[in-house]
Short mmCIF file of C-alpha atoms in Angstrom, two decimals:
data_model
loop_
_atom_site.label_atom_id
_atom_site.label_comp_id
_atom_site.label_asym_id
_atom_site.label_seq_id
_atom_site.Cartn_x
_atom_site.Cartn_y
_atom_site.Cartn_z
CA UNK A 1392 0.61 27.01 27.24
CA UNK A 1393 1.77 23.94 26.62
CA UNK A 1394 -0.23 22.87 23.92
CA UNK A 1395 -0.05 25.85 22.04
CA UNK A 1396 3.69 25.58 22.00
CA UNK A 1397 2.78 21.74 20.16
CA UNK A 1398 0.66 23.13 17.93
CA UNK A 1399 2.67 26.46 16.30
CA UNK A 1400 5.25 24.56 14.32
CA UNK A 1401 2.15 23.00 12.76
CA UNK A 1402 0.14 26.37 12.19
CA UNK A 1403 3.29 27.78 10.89
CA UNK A 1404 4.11 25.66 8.31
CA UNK A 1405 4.65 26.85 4.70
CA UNK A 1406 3.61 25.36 1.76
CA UNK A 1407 6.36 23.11 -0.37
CA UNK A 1408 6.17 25.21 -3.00
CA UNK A 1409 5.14 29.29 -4.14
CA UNK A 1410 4.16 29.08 -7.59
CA UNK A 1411 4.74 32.04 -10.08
CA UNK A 1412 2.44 30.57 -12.92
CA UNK A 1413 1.90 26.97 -14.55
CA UNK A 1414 1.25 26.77 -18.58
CA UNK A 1415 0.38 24.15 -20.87
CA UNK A 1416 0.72 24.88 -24.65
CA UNK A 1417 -0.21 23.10 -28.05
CA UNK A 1418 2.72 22.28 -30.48
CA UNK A 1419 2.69 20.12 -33.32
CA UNK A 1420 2.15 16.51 -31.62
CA UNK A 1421 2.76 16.97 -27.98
CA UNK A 1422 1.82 19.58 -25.32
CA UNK A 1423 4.93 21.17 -23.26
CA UNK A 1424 3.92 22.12 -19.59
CA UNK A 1425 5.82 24.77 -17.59
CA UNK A 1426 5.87 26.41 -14.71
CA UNK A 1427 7.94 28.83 -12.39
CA UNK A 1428 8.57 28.72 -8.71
CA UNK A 1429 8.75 31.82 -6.31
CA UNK A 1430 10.58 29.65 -3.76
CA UNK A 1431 10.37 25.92 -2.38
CA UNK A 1432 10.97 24.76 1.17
CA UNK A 1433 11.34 21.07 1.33
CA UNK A 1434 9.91 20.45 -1.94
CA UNK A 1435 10.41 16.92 -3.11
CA UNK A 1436 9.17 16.60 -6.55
CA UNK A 1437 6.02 17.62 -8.82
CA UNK A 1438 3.84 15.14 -10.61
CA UNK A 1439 2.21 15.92 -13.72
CA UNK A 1440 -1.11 14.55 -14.28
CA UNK A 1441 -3.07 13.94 -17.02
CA UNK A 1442 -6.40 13.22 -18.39
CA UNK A 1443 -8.72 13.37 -21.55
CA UNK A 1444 -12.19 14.06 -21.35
CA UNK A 1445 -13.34 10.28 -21.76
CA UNK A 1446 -10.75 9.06 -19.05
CA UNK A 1447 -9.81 9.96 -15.36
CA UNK A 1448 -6.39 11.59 -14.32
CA UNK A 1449 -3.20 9.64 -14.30
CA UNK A 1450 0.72 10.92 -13.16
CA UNK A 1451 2.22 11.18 -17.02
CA UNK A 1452 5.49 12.09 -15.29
CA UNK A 1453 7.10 13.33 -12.18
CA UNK A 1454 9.93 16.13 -12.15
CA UNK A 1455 12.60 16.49 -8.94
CA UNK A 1456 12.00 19.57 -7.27
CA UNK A 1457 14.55 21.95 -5.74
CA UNK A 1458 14.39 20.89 -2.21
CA UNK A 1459 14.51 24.42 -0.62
CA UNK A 1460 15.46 27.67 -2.78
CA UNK A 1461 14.58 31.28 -2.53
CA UNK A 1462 15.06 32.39 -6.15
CA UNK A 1463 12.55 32.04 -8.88
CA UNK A 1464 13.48 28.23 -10.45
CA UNK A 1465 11.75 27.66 -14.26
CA UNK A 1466 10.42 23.90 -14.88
CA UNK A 1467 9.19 22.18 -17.88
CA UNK A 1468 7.70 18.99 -18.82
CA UNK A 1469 6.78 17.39 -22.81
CA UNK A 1470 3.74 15.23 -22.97
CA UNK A 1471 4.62 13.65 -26.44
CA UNK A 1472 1.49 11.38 -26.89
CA UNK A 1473 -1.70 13.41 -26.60
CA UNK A 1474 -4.85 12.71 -28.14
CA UNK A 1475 -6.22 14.68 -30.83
CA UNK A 1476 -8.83 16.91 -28.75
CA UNK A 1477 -9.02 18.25 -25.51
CA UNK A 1478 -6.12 16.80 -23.27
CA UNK A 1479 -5.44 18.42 -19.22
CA UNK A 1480 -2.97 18.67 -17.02
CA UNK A 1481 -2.49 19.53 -13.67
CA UNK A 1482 0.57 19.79 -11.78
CA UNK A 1483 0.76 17.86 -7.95
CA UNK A 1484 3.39 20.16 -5.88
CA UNK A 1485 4.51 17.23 -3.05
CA UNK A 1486 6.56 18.31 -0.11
CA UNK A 1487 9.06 16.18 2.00
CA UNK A 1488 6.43 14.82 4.37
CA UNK A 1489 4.54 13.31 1.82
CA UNK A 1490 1.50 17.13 1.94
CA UNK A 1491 0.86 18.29 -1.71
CA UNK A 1492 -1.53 20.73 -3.22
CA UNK A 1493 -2.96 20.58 -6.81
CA UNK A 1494 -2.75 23.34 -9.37
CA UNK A 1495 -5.28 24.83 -11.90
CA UNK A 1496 -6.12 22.30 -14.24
CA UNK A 1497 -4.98 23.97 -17.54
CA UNK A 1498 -6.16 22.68 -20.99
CA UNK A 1499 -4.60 21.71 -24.07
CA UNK A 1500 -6.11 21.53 -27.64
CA UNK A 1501 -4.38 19.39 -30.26
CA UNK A 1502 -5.78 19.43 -33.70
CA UNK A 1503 -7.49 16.29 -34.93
CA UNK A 1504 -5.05 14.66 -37.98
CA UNK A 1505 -5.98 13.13 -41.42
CA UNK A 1506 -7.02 9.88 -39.47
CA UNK A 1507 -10.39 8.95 -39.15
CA UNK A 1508 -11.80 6.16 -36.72
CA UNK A 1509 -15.56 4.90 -37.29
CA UNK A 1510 -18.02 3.92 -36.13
CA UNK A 1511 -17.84 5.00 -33.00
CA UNK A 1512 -19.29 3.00 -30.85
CA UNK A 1513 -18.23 -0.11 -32.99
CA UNK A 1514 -20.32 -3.19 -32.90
CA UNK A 1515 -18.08 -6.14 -34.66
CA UNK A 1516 -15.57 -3.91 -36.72
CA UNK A 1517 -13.64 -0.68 -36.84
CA UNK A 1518 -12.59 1.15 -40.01
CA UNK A 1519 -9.28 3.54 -40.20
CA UNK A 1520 -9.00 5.82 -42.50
CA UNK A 1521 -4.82 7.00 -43.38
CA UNK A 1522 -2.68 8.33 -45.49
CA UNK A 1523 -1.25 4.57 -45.63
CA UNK A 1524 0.20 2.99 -48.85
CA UNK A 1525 1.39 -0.09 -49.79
CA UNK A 1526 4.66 1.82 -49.92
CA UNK A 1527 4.27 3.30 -46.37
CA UNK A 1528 1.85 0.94 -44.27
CA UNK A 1529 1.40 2.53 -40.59
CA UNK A 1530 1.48 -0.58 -38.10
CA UNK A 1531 -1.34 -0.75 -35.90
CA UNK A 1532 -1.85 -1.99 -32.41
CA UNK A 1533 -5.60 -2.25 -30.55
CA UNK A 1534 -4.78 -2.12 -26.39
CA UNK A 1535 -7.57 -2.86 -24.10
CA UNK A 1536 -7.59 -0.17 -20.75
CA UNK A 1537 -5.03 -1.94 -18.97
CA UNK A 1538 -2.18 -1.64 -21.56
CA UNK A 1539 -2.77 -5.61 -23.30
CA UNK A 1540 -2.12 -5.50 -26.55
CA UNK A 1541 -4.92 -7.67 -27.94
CA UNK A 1542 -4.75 -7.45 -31.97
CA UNK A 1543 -1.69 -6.01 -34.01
CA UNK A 1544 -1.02 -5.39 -37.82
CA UNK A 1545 -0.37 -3.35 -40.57
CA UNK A 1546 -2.61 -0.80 -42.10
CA UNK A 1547 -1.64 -0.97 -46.26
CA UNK A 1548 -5.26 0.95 -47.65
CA UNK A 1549 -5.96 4.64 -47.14
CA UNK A 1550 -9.25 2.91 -45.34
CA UNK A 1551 -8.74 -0.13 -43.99
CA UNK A 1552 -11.92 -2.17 -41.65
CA UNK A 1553 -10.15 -4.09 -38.33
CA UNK A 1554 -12.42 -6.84 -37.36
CA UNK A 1555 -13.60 -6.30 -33.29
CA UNK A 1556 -16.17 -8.79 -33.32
CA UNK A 1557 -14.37 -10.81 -30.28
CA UNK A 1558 -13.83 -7.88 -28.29
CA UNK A 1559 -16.14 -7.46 -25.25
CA UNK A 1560 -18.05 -4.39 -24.59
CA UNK A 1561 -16.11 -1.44 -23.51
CA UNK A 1562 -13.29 0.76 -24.30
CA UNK A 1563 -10.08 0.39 -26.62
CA UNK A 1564 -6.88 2.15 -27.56
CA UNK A 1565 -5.36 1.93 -30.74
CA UNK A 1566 -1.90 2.95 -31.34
CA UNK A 1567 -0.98 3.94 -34.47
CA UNK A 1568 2.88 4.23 -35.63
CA UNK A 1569 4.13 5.49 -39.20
CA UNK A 1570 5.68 8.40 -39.65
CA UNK A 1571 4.90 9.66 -35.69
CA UNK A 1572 2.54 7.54 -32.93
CA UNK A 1573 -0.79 8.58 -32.54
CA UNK A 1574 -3.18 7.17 -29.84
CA UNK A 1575 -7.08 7.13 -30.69
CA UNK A 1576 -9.67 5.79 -28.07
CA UNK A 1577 -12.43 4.04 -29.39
CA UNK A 1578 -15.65 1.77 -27.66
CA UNK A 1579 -16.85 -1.16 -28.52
CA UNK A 1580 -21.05 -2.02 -27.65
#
């Protein structure tokens, strides 16, 4: 009797969070994520995670939760920096005690732009096409996986060749800023 008395807080035990839905949808450069709670009991907070389809999931963000509520609550989170393609989401619902569950993994599609990145993989050089001008260059920055920015400049030709040849095998970022920031992955053999 005893131990059935232990155990029947722990069978009883809600879940942090009832979820009403979870969206992700396409605007122009970013992907806005929302979502609607039933009712939370000792929610602490919701992580949004995000991947592409060449990389693994990482927490983009993380959003404070209601604690405990029993009226619907509305949520919403802006990923400004996706990649042109197929970007996902998922939402990590974590309660006080540190017990989470993991949504649907929903999927966003953001339309490719007028920038072109070739060959692909590169061997000792990359070439970018733009809209750049003399007038309007786009600066350019090449990041290695862990966030090092290894080579910078500015892009002043509608196509424009970057020189890799020092980079070792593997796989690249390159951030592009002008008008908005775009972020293209590329590999190097």
């Amino acid at each position: 009797v005893q131990e059935s008395a232990r155990m029947g807080p722990v069978a009883l035990s809600t879940l942090p969070v009832t979820l009403n839905y979870f969206s992700a949808t396409a605007t122009q450069r970013s992907a806005v994520l929302r979502w609607q709670t039933a009712s939370e009991a000792n929610s602490l907070h919701f992580e949004i995670e995000y991947r592409t389809d060449q990389s693994d999931w990482s927490r983009i963000g993380i959003e404070d939760a209601a604690g405990t509520s029993d009226h619907t609550l509305q949520y919403s989170f802006t990923h400004k920096d996706p990649v042109a393609g197929r970007n996902h989401y998922r939402l990590k619902m974590v309660d006080v005690d540190g017990s989470y569950k993991m949504t649907d993994v929903k999927q966003v599609l953001i339309s490719g732009s007028a920038i072109r990145l070739y060959p692909v993989p590169a061997i000792d050089r990359i070439v970018v096409e733009t809209a750049a001008s003399a007038s309007q260059p786009v600066s350019y920055s090449i990041l290695n996986q862990q966030g090092a920015v290894l080579k910078s400049g500015e892009l002043r030709q509608s196509r424009q060749e970057i020189n890799i040849r020092d980079f070792k095998s593997g796989y690249y970022f390159i951030r592009l800023q002008g008008a908005d920031t775009q972020v293209l992955k590329f590999s190097k053999e």
